[in-house]
Each structure stands twice: as C-alpha cells, then as structure tokens.
mmCIF file of C-alpha atoms (C1' of nucleotides) in Angstrom:
data_model
loop_
_atom_site.group_PDB
_atom_site.id
_atom_site.type_symbol
_atom_site.label_atom_id
_atom_site.label_comp_id
_atom_site.label_asym_id
_atom_site.label_seq_id
_atom_site.Cartn_x
_atom_site.Cartn_y
_atom_site.Cartn_z
ATOM 1 C CA UNK A 1482 36.511 -18.377 -0.181
ATOM 2 C CA UNK A 1483 34.682 -15.827 -1.610
ATOM 3 C CA UNK A 1484 31.500 -17.588 -3.038
ATOM 4 C CA UNK A 1485 29.344 -16.223 -5.500
ATOM 5 C CA UNK A 1486 26.352 -13.656 -4.806
ATOM 6 C CA UNK A 1487 25.589 -12.035 -2.162
ATOM 7 C CA UNK A 1488 24.406 -12.792 1.267
ATOM 8 C CA UNK A 1489 21.401 -10.878 3.380
ATOM 9 C CA UNK A 1490 22.534 -8.067 5.291
ATOM 10 C CA UNK A 1491 24.984 -7.188 2.382
ATOM 11 C CA UNK A 1492 21.925 -7.820 0.431
ATOM 12 C CA UNK A 1493 19.828 -5.079 2.474
ATOM 13 C CA UNK A 1494 22.375 -2.418 2.704
ATOM 14 C CA UNK A 1495 22.809 -2.069 -1.092
ATOM 15 C CA UNK A 1496 19.181 -2.147 -2.166
ATOM 16 C CA UNK A 1497 18.428 -0.584 1.046
ATOM 17 C CA UNK A 1498 15.892 -2.295 2.978
ATOM 18 C CA UNK A 1499 15.248 -3.964 6.340
ATOM 19 C CA UNK A 1500 16.882 -7.336 7.027
ATOM 20 C CA UNK A 1501 12.998 -7.970 8.053
ATOM 21 C CA UNK A 1502 11.439 -7.145 4.338
ATOM 22 C CA UNK A 1503 14.375 -9.566 2.612
ATOM 23 C CA UNK A 1504 13.472 -12.457 4.961
ATOM 24 C CA UNK A 1505 9.825 -11.667 4.165
ATOM 25 C CA UNK A 1506 9.790 -11.812 1.057
ATOM 26 C CA UNK A 1507 11.611 -14.575 0.651
ATOM 27 C CA UNK A 1508 9.285 -16.262 2.807
ATOM 28 C CA UNK A 1509 6.287 -15.536 0.598
ATOM 29 C CA UNK A 1510 7.754 -16.459 -2.013
ATOM 30 C CA UNK A 1511 8.416 -12.745 -3.835
ATOM 31 C CA UNK A 1512 12.280 -12.915 -4.134
ATOM 32 C CA UNK A 1513 14.194 -15.963 -3.265
ATOM 33 C CA UNK A 1514 17.454 -15.930 -3.447
ATOM 34 C CA UNK A 1515 18.564 -17.964 -7.381
ATOM 35 C CA UNK A 1516 22.224 -19.262 -6.180
ATOM 36 C CA UNK A 1517 21.553 -20.492 -2.775
ATOM 37 C CA UNK A 1518 18.514 -20.603 -0.874
ATOM 38 C CA UNK A 1519 19.031 -20.904 2.720
ATOM 39 C CA UNK A 1520 19.433 -24.638 4.395
ATOM 40 C CA UNK A 1521 18.397 -23.982 8.367
ATOM 41 C CA UNK A 1522 20.001 -21.796 10.892
ATOM 42 C CA UNK A 1523 23.481 -20.816 9.777
ATOM 43 C CA UNK A 1524 23.255 -20.666 7.029
ATOM 44 C CA UNK A 1525 23.513 -18.061 4.610
ATOM 45 C CA UNK A 1526 20.975 -17.953 1.599
ATOM 46 C CA UNK A 1527 22.763 -15.836 -1.871
ATOM 47 C CA UNK A 1528 21.614 -13.737 -4.029
ATOM 48 C CA UNK A 1529 22.138 -13.157 -7.816
ATOM 49 C CA UNK A 1530 23.023 -9.854 -9.594
ATOM 50 C CA UNK A 1531 19.263 -10.188 -10.765
ATOM 51 C CA UNK A 1532 17.708 -10.568 -7.574
ATOM 52 C CA UNK A 1533 19.345 -7.239 -6.459
ATOM 53 C CA UNK A 1534 17.745 -5.693 -9.863
ATOM 54 C CA UNK A 1535 14.286 -7.043 -8.945
ATOM 55 C CA UNK A 1536 14.748 -6.096 -5.656
ATOM 56 C CA UNK A 1537 15.706 -2.576 -6.129
ATOM 57 C CA UNK A 1538 12.440 -2.472 -8.023
ATOM 58 C CA UNK A 1539 10.289 -3.312 -5.633
ATOM 59 C CA UNK A 1540 12.216 -1.158 -2.835
ATOM 60 C CA UNK A 1541 11.257 2.069 -5.872
ATOM 61 C CA UNK A 1542 7.803 0.375 -5.671
ATOM 62 C CA UNK A 1543 7.266 1.106 -2.228
ATOM 63 C CA UNK A 1544 9.396 4.245 -2.076
ATOM 64 C CA UNK A 1545 6.388 5.382 -4.464
ATOM 65 C CA UNK A 1546 3.750 4.865 -2.540
ATOM 66 C CA UNK A 1547 2.795 1.023 -4.852
ATOM 67 C CA UNK A 1548 1.687 -2.112 -2.022
ATOM 68 C CA UNK A 1549 4.033 -5.225 -2.286
ATOM 69 C CA UNK A 1550 0.325 -6.977 -3.731
ATOM 70 C CA UNK A 1551 0.956 -5.437 -6.875
ATOM 71 C CA UNK A 1552 5.073 -5.195 -6.676
ATOM 72 C CA UNK A 1553 4.375 -8.881 -6.794
ATOM 73 C CA UNK A 1554 2.880 -9.071 -9.510
ATOM 74 C CA UNK A 1555 5.170 -7.143 -11.420
ATOM 75 C CA UNK A 1556 8.487 -9.189 -10.529
ATOM 76 C CA UNK A 1557 6.484 -11.856 -11.925
ATOM 77 C CA UNK A 1558 5.620 -10.192 -14.865
ATOM 78 C CA UNK A 1559 9.325 -9.006 -14.897
ATOM 79 C CA UNK A 1560 10.834 -12.196 -14.897
ATOM 80 C CA UNK A 1561 8.539 -13.738 -17.071
ATOM 81 C CA UNK A 1562 9.232 -11.185 -19.966
ATOM 82 C CA UNK A 1563 12.327 -8.917 -19.533
ATOM 83 C CA UNK A 1564 15.538 -10.158 -21.058
ATOM 84 C CA UNK A 1565 19.010 -8.864 -21.987
ATOM 85 C CA UNK A 1566 19.341 -4.937 -22.229
ATOM 86 C CA UNK A 1567 17.235 -3.849 -18.928
ATOM 87 C CA UNK A 1568 18.580 -0.303 -19.707
ATOM 88 C CA UNK A 1569 16.524 0.987 -21.537
ATOM 89 C CA UNK A 1570 13.409 -0.259 -21.267
ATOM 90 C CA UNK A 1571 10.224 0.802 -19.056
ATOM 91 C CA UNK A 1572 8.087 -1.680 -16.748
ATOM 92 C CA UNK A 1573 4.169 0.727 -17.138
ATOM 93 C CA UNK A 1574 1.379 -0.833 -14.892
ATOM 94 C CA UNK A 1575 -2.368 -0.657 -15.388
ATOM 95 C CA UNK A 1576 -3.348 -2.056 -12.585
ATOM 96 C CA UNK A 1577 -3.191 -5.923 -12.164
ATOM 97 C CA UNK A 1578 -1.890 -5.762 -16.187
ATOM 98 C CA UNK A 1579 2.181 -4.938 -16.755
ATOM 99 C CA UNK A 1580 3.779 -3.722 -20.053
ATOM 100 C CA UNK A 1581 7.372 -3.694 -20.944
ATOM 101 C CA UNK A 1582 8.082 -0.718 -23.295
ATOM 102 C CA UNK A 1583 11.364 0.478 -25.297
ATOM 103 C CA UNK A 1584 9.792 3.605 -26.482
ATOM 104 C CA UNK A 1585 8.969 6.700 -24.954
ATOM 105 C CA UNK A 1586 6.059 7.428 -27.457
ATOM 106 C CA UNK A 1587 4.930 3.860 -26.413
ATOM 107 C CA UNK A 1588 4.249 5.485 -22.744
ATOM 108 C CA UNK A 1589 2.345 8.061 -24.569
ATOM 109 C CA UNK A 1590 -0.410 5.940 -26.604
ATOM 110 C CA UNK A 1591 -1.146 3.958 -22.756
ATOM 111 C CA UNK A 1592 -2.042 7.145 -21.760
ATOM 112 C CA UNK A 1593 -4.499 8.207 -24.054
ATOM 113 C CA UNK A 1594 -6.322 5.100 -24.223
ATOM 114 C CA UNK A 1595 -5.656 3.844 -20.346
ATOM 115 C CA UNK A 1596 -8.512 4.748 -18.157
ATOM 116 C CA UNK A 1597 -6.701 4.543 -14.628
ATOM 117 C CA UNK A 1598 -3.745 5.482 -12.967
ATOM 118 C CA UNK A 1599 -0.455 4.100 -14.512
ATOM 119 C CA UNK A 1600 2.514 3.218 -12.948
ATOM 120 C CA UNK A 1601 6.424 3.755 -14.452
ATOM 121 C CA UNK A 1602 8.397 2.362 -13.697
ATOM 122 C CA UNK A 1603 12.555 3.284 -15.967
ATOM 123 C CA UNK A 1604 14.405 0.221 -15.632
ATOM 124 C CA UNK A 1605 17.738 2.438 -16.769
ATOM 125 C CA UNK A 1606 17.999 4.324 -13.292
ATOM 126 C CA UNK A 1607 17.243 1.348 -11.456
ATOM 127 C CA UNK A 1608 20.294 -0.060 -12.189
ATOM 128 C CA UNK A 1609 22.241 3.359 -11.967
ATOM 129 C CA UNK A 1610 22.090 2.924 -8.750
ATOM 130 C CA UNK A 1611 22.005 -0.463 -8.297
ATOM 131 C CA UNK A 1612 25.207 -0.520 -9.641
ATOM 132 C CA UNK A 1613 26.410 2.974 -7.616
ATOM 133 C CA UNK A 1614 25.723 0.577 -4.359
ATOM 134 C CA UNK A 1615 27.102 -1.957 -5.093
ATOM 135 C CA UNK A 1616 30.873 -0.518 -5.748
ATOM 136 C CA UNK A 1617 30.448 2.074 -2.422
ATOM 137 C CA UNK A 1618 29.406 -1.012 -0.498
ATOM 138 C CA UNK A 1619 31.810 -3.639 -1.720
ATOM 139 C CA UNK A 1620 34.566 -3.850 0.837
ATOM 140 C CA UNK A 1621 38.252 -4.122 -0.484
ATOM 141 C CA UNK A 1622 38.869 -8.490 -1.063
ATOM 142 C CA UNK A 1623 35.658 -8.836 -1.832
ATOM 143 C CA UNK A 1624 35.663 -9.131 -5.602
ATOM 144 C CA UNK A 1625 33.744 -11.154 -6.412
ATOM 145 C CA UNK A 1626 32.414 -12.317 -9.842
ATOM 146 C CA UNK A 1627 33.166 -8.803 -12.208
ATOM 147 C CA UNK A 1628 31.222 -10.372 -14.084
ATOM 148 C CA UNK A 1629 27.522 -10.872 -12.355
ATOM 149 C CA UNK A 1630 27.215 -7.747 -13.310
ATOM 150 C CA UNK A 1631 26.815 -6.745 -16.800
ATOM 151 C CA UNK A 1632 29.913 -4.812 -16.791
ATOM 152 C CA UNK A 1633 28.933 -2.443 -19.473
ATOM 153 C CA UNK A 1634 32.227 -0.406 -17.632
ATOM 154 C CA UNK A 1635 30.023 1.283 -15.555
ATOM 155 C CA UNK A 1636 31.743 4.812 -15.324
ATOM 156 C CA UNK A 1637 29.978 6.276 -17.635
ATOM 157 C CA UNK A 1638 27.171 7.386 -14.425
ATOM 158 C CA UNK A 1639 29.250 7.461 -11.129
ATOM 159 C CA UNK B 1201 -35.635 16.371 0.862
ATOM 160 C CA UNK B 1202 -33.404 17.160 -2.374
ATOM 161 C CA UNK B 1203 -31.322 18.828 -0.172
ATOM 162 C CA UNK B 1204 -27.595 19.459 -1.056
ATOM 163 C CA UNK B 1205 -25.273 17.018 -2.267
ATOM 164 C CA UNK B 1206 -25.620 12.962 -1.822
ATOM 165 C CA UNK B 1207 -25.635 10.666 1.159
ATOM 166 C CA UNK B 1208 -23.103 8.332 1.598
ATOM 167 C CA UNK B 1209 -24.658 5.054 1.008
ATOM 168 C CA UNK B 1210 -25.195 6.296 -2.360
ATOM 169 C CA UNK B 1211 -20.796 8.250 -2.741
ATOM 170 C CA UNK B 1212 -20.829 4.429 -2.053
ATOM 171 C CA UNK B 1213 -22.107 3.261 -5.280
ATOM 172 C CA UNK B 1214 -20.954 6.380 -7.102
ATOM 173 C CA UNK B 1215 -17.545 6.234 -6.343
ATOM 174 C CA UNK B 1216 -17.665 2.606 -6.263
ATOM 175 C CA UNK B 1217 -16.305 1.729 -2.703
ATOM 176 C CA UNK B 1218 -18.000 0.008 0.243
ATOM 177 C CA UNK B 1219 -19.247 1.717 3.230
ATOM 178 C CA UNK B 1220 -16.529 1.108 6.007
ATOM 179 C CA UNK B 1221 -13.846 2.809 3.482
ATOM 180 C CA UNK B 1222 -16.221 6.114 2.794
ATOM 181 C CA UNK B 1223 -16.506 5.927 6.943
ATOM 182 C CA UNK B 1224 -13.438 5.343 7.977
ATOM 183 C CA UNK B 1225 -11.664 7.630 5.153
ATOM 184 C CA UNK B 1226 -14.032 10.587 6.977
ATOM 185 C CA UNK B 1227 -13.051 9.939 10.511
ATOM 186 C CA UNK B 1228 -9.210 9.911 9.792
ATOM 187 C CA UNK B 1229 -9.363 12.857 7.720
ATOM 188 C CA UNK B 1230 -9.279 11.538 4.222
ATOM 189 C CA UNK B 1231 -12.361 13.217 2.710
ATOM 190 C CA UNK B 1232 -14.808 14.450 4.796
ATOM 191 C CA UNK B 1233 -18.349 15.461 3.446
ATOM 192 C CA UNK B 1234 -17.851 18.924 2.799
ATOM 193 C CA UNK B 1235 -21.270 20.169 2.558
ATOM 194 C CA UNK B 1236 -22.272 18.646 5.853
ATOM 195 C CA UNK B 1237 -20.812 16.831 8.245
ATOM 196 C CA UNK B 1238 -22.134 13.920 10.606
ATOM 197 C CA UNK B 1239 -23.409 15.139 14.166
ATOM 198 C CA UNK B 1240 -24.183 11.959 15.577
ATOM 199 C CA UNK B 1241 -26.455 7.997 14.845
ATOM 200 C CA UNK B 1242 -29.041 8.541 12.956
ATOM 201 C CA UNK B 1243 -27.950 12.397 10.598
ATOM 202 C CA UNK B 1244 -26.114 12.051 7.110
ATOM 203 C CA UNK B 1245 -23.095 13.336 5.801
ATOM 204 C CA UNK B 1246 -23.281 15.515 2.700
ATOM 205 C CA UNK B 1247 -20.331 15.291 -0.379
ATOM 206 C CA UNK B 1248 -20.448 17.645 -2.782
ATOM 207 C CA UNK B 1249 -19.071 16.706 -6.284
ATOM 208 C CA UNK B 1250 -15.817 17.934 -5.819
ATOM 209 C CA UNK B 1251 -15.345 15.367 -2.980
ATOM 210 C CA UNK B 1252 -17.155 12.772 -5.272
ATOM 211 C CA UNK B 1253 -14.562 13.823 -7.902
ATOM 212 C CA UNK B 1254 -11.744 13.221 -5.069
ATOM 213 C CA UNK B 1255 -12.717 10.110 -3.666
ATOM 214 C CA UNK B 1256 -13.183 8.637 -6.920
ATOM 215 C CA UNK B 1257 -9.736 9.567 -7.220
ATOM 216 C CA UNK B 1258 -8.486 7.522 -4.525
ATOM 217 C CA UNK B 1259 -10.536 4.686 -5.715
ATOM 218 C CA UNK B 1260 -9.067 4.653 -8.956
ATOM 219 C CA UNK B 1261 -5.259 4.652 -6.678
ATOM 220 C CA UNK B 1262 -6.296 1.794 -4.786
ATOM 221 C CA UNK B 1263 -7.393 -0.590 -8.164
ATOM 222 C CA UNK B 1264 -3.939 0.707 -9.061
ATOM 223 C CA UNK B 1265 -2.013 -0.414 -6.365
ATOM 224 C CA UNK B 1266 -1.004 2.652 -4.952
ATOM 225 C CA UNK B 1267 -0.814 2.618 -0.836
ATOM 226 C CA UNK B 1268 -4.052 5.092 1.051
ATOM 227 C CA UNK B 1269 -0.906 6.882 2.628
ATOM 228 C CA UNK B 1270 0.016 7.860 -0.727
ATOM 229 C CA UNK B 1271 -3.409 8.702 -2.073
ATOM 230 C CA UNK B 1272 -3.287 11.076 1.137
ATOM 231 C CA UNK B 1273 -0.908 13.360 0.115
ATOM 232 C CA UNK B 1274 -2.369 13.129 -3.349
ATOM 233 C CA UNK B 1275 -5.330 14.336 -2.345
ATOM 234 C CA UNK B 1276 -3.498 17.111 -0.257
ATOM 235 C CA UNK B 1277 -1.814 18.035 -3.366
ATOM 236 C CA UNK B 1278 -5.096 17.824 -5.956
ATOM 237 C CA UNK B 1279 -6.094 20.121 -3.132
ATOM 238 C CA UNK B 1280 -4.040 22.793 -2.516
ATOM 239 C CA UNK B 1281 -3.512 23.092 -6.621
ATOM 240 C CA UNK B 1282 -6.644 22.022 -9.089
ATOM 241 C CA UNK B 1283 -8.291 24.925 -10.275
ATOM 242 C CA UNK B 1284 -11.445 24.275 -12.186
ATOM 243 C CA UNK B 1285 -9.853 22.866 -15.081
ATOM 244 C CA UNK B 1286 -10.417 19.449 -14.179
ATOM 245 C CA UNK B 1287 -10.659 17.706 -17.439
ATOM 246 C CA UNK B 1288 -7.289 18.601 -18.942
ATOM 247 C CA UNK B 1289 -5.047 17.799 -16.136
ATOM 248 C CA UNK B 1290 -3.256 14.833 -15.590
ATOM 249 C CA UNK B 1291 -1.934 14.029 -11.358
ATOM 250 C CA UNK B 1292 1.766 12.724 -11.712
ATOM 251 C CA UNK B 1293 3.869 11.505 -8.299
ATOM 252 C CA UNK B 1294 6.682 11.103 -7.761
ATOM 253 C CA UNK B 1295 7.524 9.400 -4.309
ATOM 254 C CA UNK B 1296 6.021 11.385 -2.073
ATOM 255 C CA UNK B 1297 6.305 14.747 -4.508
ATOM 256 C CA UNK B 1298 2.957 15.531 -6.654
ATOM 257 C CA UNK B 1299 2.916 17.481 -9.891
ATOM 258 C CA UNK B 1300 0.090 19.291 -11.722
ATOM 259 C CA UNK B 1301 0.601 18.393 -15.865
ATOM 260 C CA UNK B 1302 -1.724 19.637 -18.759
ATOM 261 C CA UNK B 1303 0.357 18.582 -21.384
ATOM 262 C CA UNK B 1304 1.658 14.943 -22.232
ATOM 263 C CA UNK B 1305 4.923 16.800 -23.002
ATOM 264 C CA UNK B 1306 6.117 17.693 -19.462
ATOM 265 C CA UNK B 1307 4.993 13.453 -19.085
ATOM 266 C CA UNK B 1308 7.927 13.028 -20.954
ATOM 267 C CA UNK B 1309 10.325 15.420 -19.657
ATOM 268 C CA UNK B 1310 9.852 14.250 -16.040
ATOM 269 C CA UNK B 1311 9.911 10.824 -17.571
ATOM 270 C CA UNK B 1312 13.643 11.150 -18.334
ATOM 271 C CA UNK B 1313 14.680 13.332 -15.193
ATOM 272 C CA UNK B 1314 12.477 11.229 -12.779
ATOM 273 C CA UNK B 1315 14.750 9.079 -10.661
ATOM 274 C CA UNK B 1316 11.983 6.787 -9.149
ATOM 275 C CA UNK B 1317 8.460 5.449 -10.086
ATOM 276 C CA UNK B 1318 5.920 7.791 -11.835
ATOM 277 C CA UNK B 1319 2.651 7.453 -11.232
ATOM 278 C CA UNK B 1320 0.118 9.252 -13.478
ATOM 279 C CA UNK B 1321 -3.552 10.253 -12.402
ATOM 280 C CA UNK B 1322 -4.968 11.355 -16.129
ATOM 281 C CA UNK B 1323 -8.089 13.104 -14.356
ATOM 282 C CA UNK B 1324 -10.685 12.886 -17.578
ATOM 283 C CA UNK B 1325 -11.338 10.176 -17.826
ATOM 284 C CA UNK B 1326 -12.179 10.437 -13.742
ATOM 285 C CA UNK B 1327 -14.258 12.796 -14.212
ATOM 286 C CA UNK B 1328 -16.690 10.719 -17.308
ATOM 287 C CA UNK B 1329 -16.151 8.006 -15.180
ATOM 288 C CA UNK B 1330 -17.823 9.865 -11.862
ATOM 289 C CA UNK B 1331 -20.549 11.602 -14.346
ATOM 290 C CA UNK B 1332 -21.432 8.305 -16.063
ATOM 291 C CA UNK B 1333 -22.215 6.702 -12.729
ATOM 292 C CA UNK B 1334 -23.572 9.784 -11.333
ATOM 293 C CA UNK B 1335 -26.636 9.693 -14.047
ATOM 294 C CA UNK B 1336 -26.696 5.611 -14.483
ATOM 295 C CA UNK B 1337 -27.373 5.254 -10.303
ATOM 296 C CA UNK B 1338 -29.422 8.444 -10.249
ATOM 297 C CA UNK B 1339 -32.767 7.676 -9.935
ATOM 298 C CA UNK B 1340 -35.759 9.091 -11.296
ATOM 299 C CA UNK B 1341 -37.391 11.735 -8.796
ATOM 300 C CA UNK B 1342 -34.084 12.848 -7.422
ATOM 301 C CA UNK B 1343 -33.185 15.346 -9.816
ATOM 302 C CA UNK B 1344 -31.127 18.407 -7.414
ATOM 303 C CA UNK B 1345 -28.525 20.074 -8.175
ATOM 304 C CA UNK B 1346 -28.060 19.322 -12.171
ATOM 305 C CA UNK B 1347 -25.594 22.238 -11.823
ATOM 306 C CA UNK B 1348 -23.920 20.964 -8.224
ATOM 307 C CA UNK B 1349 -21.808 19.136 -11.753
ATOM 308 C CA UNK B 1350 -18.453 21.802 -13.043
ATOM 309 C CA UNK B 1351 -20.884 25.132 -14.042
ATOM 310 C CA UNK B 1352 -17.348 26.409 -13.551
ATOM 311 C CA UNK B 1353 -18.553 28.611 -10.593
ATOM 312 C CA UNK B 1354 -16.636 31.241 -9.453
ATOM 313 C CA UNK B 1355 -15.073 30.239 -6.057
ATOM 314 C CA UNK B 1356 -13.245 27.199 -4.683
ATOM 315 C CA UNK B 1357 -13.947 27.040 -1.439
ATOM 316 C CA UNK B 1358 -16.859 27.583 0.432
ATOM 317 C "C1'" DC C 793 -47.024 10.626 19.173
ATOM 318 C "C1'" DG C 794 -45.637 5.785 18.531
ATOM 319 C "C1'" DT C 795 -43.831 2.772 14.703
ATOM 320 C "C1'" DT C 796 -40.458 2.177 11.082
ATOM 321 C "C1'" DG C 797 -36.307 2.408 8.055
ATOM 322 C "C1'" DT C 798 -31.904 4.477 7.444
ATOM 323 C "C1'" DA C 799 -27.419 5.397 8.171
ATOM 324 C "C1'" DA C 800 -24.212 7.087 11.796
ATOM 325 C "C1'" DC C 801 -21.330 5.002 15.349
ATOM 326 C "C1'" DT C 802 -19.513 1.536 18.018
ATOM 327 C "C1'" DA C 803 -16.700 -2.787 19.272
ATOM 328 C "C1'" DC C 804 -14.112 -6.614 17.812
ATOM 329 C "C1'" DG C 805 -11.477 -8.940 14.849
ATOM 330 C "C1'" DC C 806 -8.697 -10.685 10.844
ATOM 331 C "C1'" DG C 807 -4.846 -10.200 7.162
ATOM 332 C "C1'" DC C 808 -0.923 -8.042 5.269
ATOM 333 C "C1'" DC C 809 3.817 -6.214 6.450
ATOM 334 C "C1'" DT C 810 7.149 -4.890 9.723
ATOM 335 C "C1'" DG C 811 9.798 -4.028 13.937
ATOM 336 C "C1'" DT C 812 12.151 -6.404 18.117
ATOM 337 C "C1'" DC C 813 14.131 -10.408 21.336
ATOM 338 C "C1'" DA C 814 16.239 -14.382 21.889
ATOM 339 C "C1'" DC C 815 18.356 -18.200 20.258
ATOM 340 C "C1'" DG C 816 20.862 -21.552 17.534
ATOM 341 C "C1'" DC C 817 23.542 -23.037 14.188
ATOM 342 C "C1'" DC C 818 27.008 -22.181 10.687
ATOM 343 C "C1'" DT C 819 31.175 -20.771 8.990
ATOM 344 C "C1'" DC C 820 35.729 -19.032 9.636
ATOM 345 C "C1'" DG C 821 40.395 -17.091 12.603
ATOM 346 C "C1'" DG C 822 43.423 -18.572 15.078
ATOM 347 C "C1'" DC D 186 40.771 -28.396 17.222
ATOM 348 C "C1'" DC D 187 38.029 -24.534 19.509
ATOM 349 C "C1'" DG D 188 36.331 -20.123 20.904
ATOM 350 C "C1'" DA D 189 33.892 -15.657 18.372
ATOM 351 C "C1'" DG D 190 30.808 -13.238 15.716
ATOM 352 C "C1'" DG D 191 27.956 -13.355 11.305
ATOM 353 C "C1'" DC D 192 23.360 -15.411 9.752
ATOM 354 C "C1'" DG D 193 18.679 -17.094 9.285
ATOM 355 C "C1'" DT D 194 14.587 -18.420 12.937
ATOM 356 C "C1'" DG D 195 10.714 -18.591 15.454
ATOM 357 C "C1'" DA D 196 7.726 -15.490 18.046
ATOM 358 C "C1'" DC D 197 5.619 -11.936 19.523
ATOM 359 C "C1'" DA D 198 3.363 -7.448 19.065
ATOM 360 C "C1'" DG D 199 2.075 -3.162 16.619
ATOM 361 C "C1'" DG D 200 -0.270 -0.294 13.042
ATOM 362 C "C1'" DC D 201 -2.783 1.013 8.929
ATOM 363 C "C1'" DG D 202 -6.964 -1.044 6.605
ATOM 364 C "C1'" DC D 203 -10.786 -2.436 6.416
ATOM 365 C "C1'" DG D 204 -15.259 -6.748 7.595
ATOM 366 C "C1'" DT D 205 -19.068 -7.383 10.445
ATOM 367 C "C1'" DA D 206 -22.151 -7.277 13.841
ATOM 368 C "C1'" DG D 207 -24.441 -4.865 17.087
ATOM 369 C "C1'" DT D 208 -26.289 -0.430 18.647
ATOM 370 C "C1'" DT D 209 -28.054 3.878 18.958
ATOM 371 C "C1'" DA D 210 -30.366 8.019 17.331
ATOM 372 C "C1'" DC D 211 -32.451 10.904 13.721
ATOM 373 C "C1'" DA D 212 -36.965 11.468 10.116
ATOM 374 C "C1'" DA D 213 -40.176 10.546 7.674
ATOM 375 C "C1'" DC D 214 -44.553 8.707 8.448
ATOM 376 C "C1'" DG D 215 -48.901 7.214 9.488
#
DNA sequence: CGTTGTAACTACGCGCCTGTCACGCCTCGG
DNA sequence: CCGAGGCGTGACAGGCGCGTAGTTACAACG
C-alpha cells in the first residue's frame, strides 16, 4: 500500500552506494532512516527525501576523497543549520569546522583568511542529481508522495 | 656534517607528522627523499625543501579530512604542473581531477560549473607555515643551506 | 677499535570501512 | 492460508593507514 519513503535497496540505487555502506552508516548512527527504522530481520527501513539528500552529500564527499569521519561532522552540521532553501547554499568545511554560505563572495573571503584546506560542496547540483536519479529509477505505479520532494517543477534540469 | 637536506625525524617535527607516517609514505612511494634514499638500517634519508613542501601539503590535506588516496593524486599532479612560484597558486581538486589556479576568479568559475565537491588548497599559507616551522625548529649550529629555500633555482628536477 | 647513539628496518596488531555469504523474518501475491 | 521473494542481520574476510616494540646497522666519539 505504498508506504511513505524509500526502502534500502532502492536508496542504494538512487544515491549510488552499496547496501553495505547504507547498512553500516545506519548502524554507526551516520544516517538513520527517519521515517521508519528497522525492527529486526524482514522489516524495512524507510528513508525520507531529506535522508536521500544527506546520503547524496556523503556520497559526493566520498567521491571527492573526503574521509567518512569528516563526512559525519558535515552531516551533523547540515542537520542543525541547513533550512529549507537547499539549492542556493554551499557547504564549506575548513578542517573540522563547517560553514554554510549563500553567495560566492563569502567563499572568497573564507579562502583568503582560511589557513587550511577548504572543502566546498555546492548543494544545488546535489539536489539536481538526486531528483534526476529518483525520476529515472522510479518504477511506474509507485508514485508515492510527490510532495516529499520539494516539487519545484523539476523540468528545469532534465 | 651539514650534509644537504633534512633527516627523517627532523622532517617529522617540521611538517608535524609522525615518523611512521613519513616511513609509510616513503615505502609506498608517496614521497621519497629526493636527495638521498635510505640504503639500509643506520643510513639516513635526506629530504629536500621541495619534499617538505609536498609533505606539508599532504599534512594539510589530511587535517582537512581528505583521504590519503586523494592526496597521492594531488601530489602527483603538483609534481608535474607546479612550477617555481608556489606562493601565488592554489590547488583545486574536483574529485580525482586536479587544477592549479592563479587567481580567485578561476576558483569561482570552477565552483559554478563544478558538479561535485571542490577541495581547495591555497599554497601561499603552506609555504609560510613551512618556513616558520623550519626557522623555529632549526637549532643554532645547523645553519646549512639558507638558500635551499625557494631561491628560484634555474632547474626544477635534479 | 669498542662503545654509544641514532635512525632505518621488521613484525605484529588495531581500528575503520567495505565486500561476501548464509540465514531468518516479514510482506506480498494468489 | 501458503509459498516465494525481498530485506535486514550476523559473521567473517580483507585492505588501508597507521601505532608499538624490538632489532639491526651505520656513524661519531673516545
């Protein structure tokens, strides 16, 4: 009956990770399925759209060579500070410290004063990648919650 | 007696890494001492100033949460593309691909078109940190090559 | 030339992260 | 109500990146 959210294996395909990664991250409290946790073998984890977004951020971080340890801190920061308008923000990490920026100028300022390496994650493209993957891997007849995704008439990107 | 270069333990103090890291990196071909390699127990590795620079870049990358695997690619790229004027350049990595930039504007362009995470390493501060550490940890009586530091040598490789 | 010091070498093991396999359990379709 | 398949789970294996401890070998000093 078309419950809310996304199940484990489907999440893996959408985000582009392996099931073991998803499982490991859930067990180590990186990302728990916020709709429904697993209650033993045979049950199902239910991930929300926001979960997918965070997972995609992590996936991008890992692809960029960032350690999982730093990714944990990044997600922690995002959970506390990122509001609803995701697409316009960029996550900037200076070592263990994270900052959210809304314009390019802020990034330049951070570059000039920053004494270390900066890891920059533009969140706009992340949303686009995610939505594209969801639409592509969404089998017909499973049109569950349209509004879980911040609809925004996705045809902009394609 | 005042041979060229820096020895292993001293390199560790200057760069801020452990001896095991230096050793491991040398054995796994990340950074070999370019002046004199080890020839068995009791011998000494001799690192050049340029080696220290690369080591410091790696150290900063690790501190920023970048994996050693990506750091290897970064160093590889730096070796091939970074010339003499180090301080004005910034290394920008987009996943496994690296680019060197000379101005802030280039970074902005990369940010806008980049589809993934950007790792930015301003090299100027790296040089400053390195020189400061060298001067601080250089005990009197060991005033060997003052000009091993960037005296803008005519040839790069030796 | 023997002793001491230092630095490189070796062996062992840990923690992290991930892949693989076998196994129960729940849900769905009939 | 029953069978089939999907899904979470636990156990194990394995590579990476080191830390720790002990050993070996060169170099300087007396």
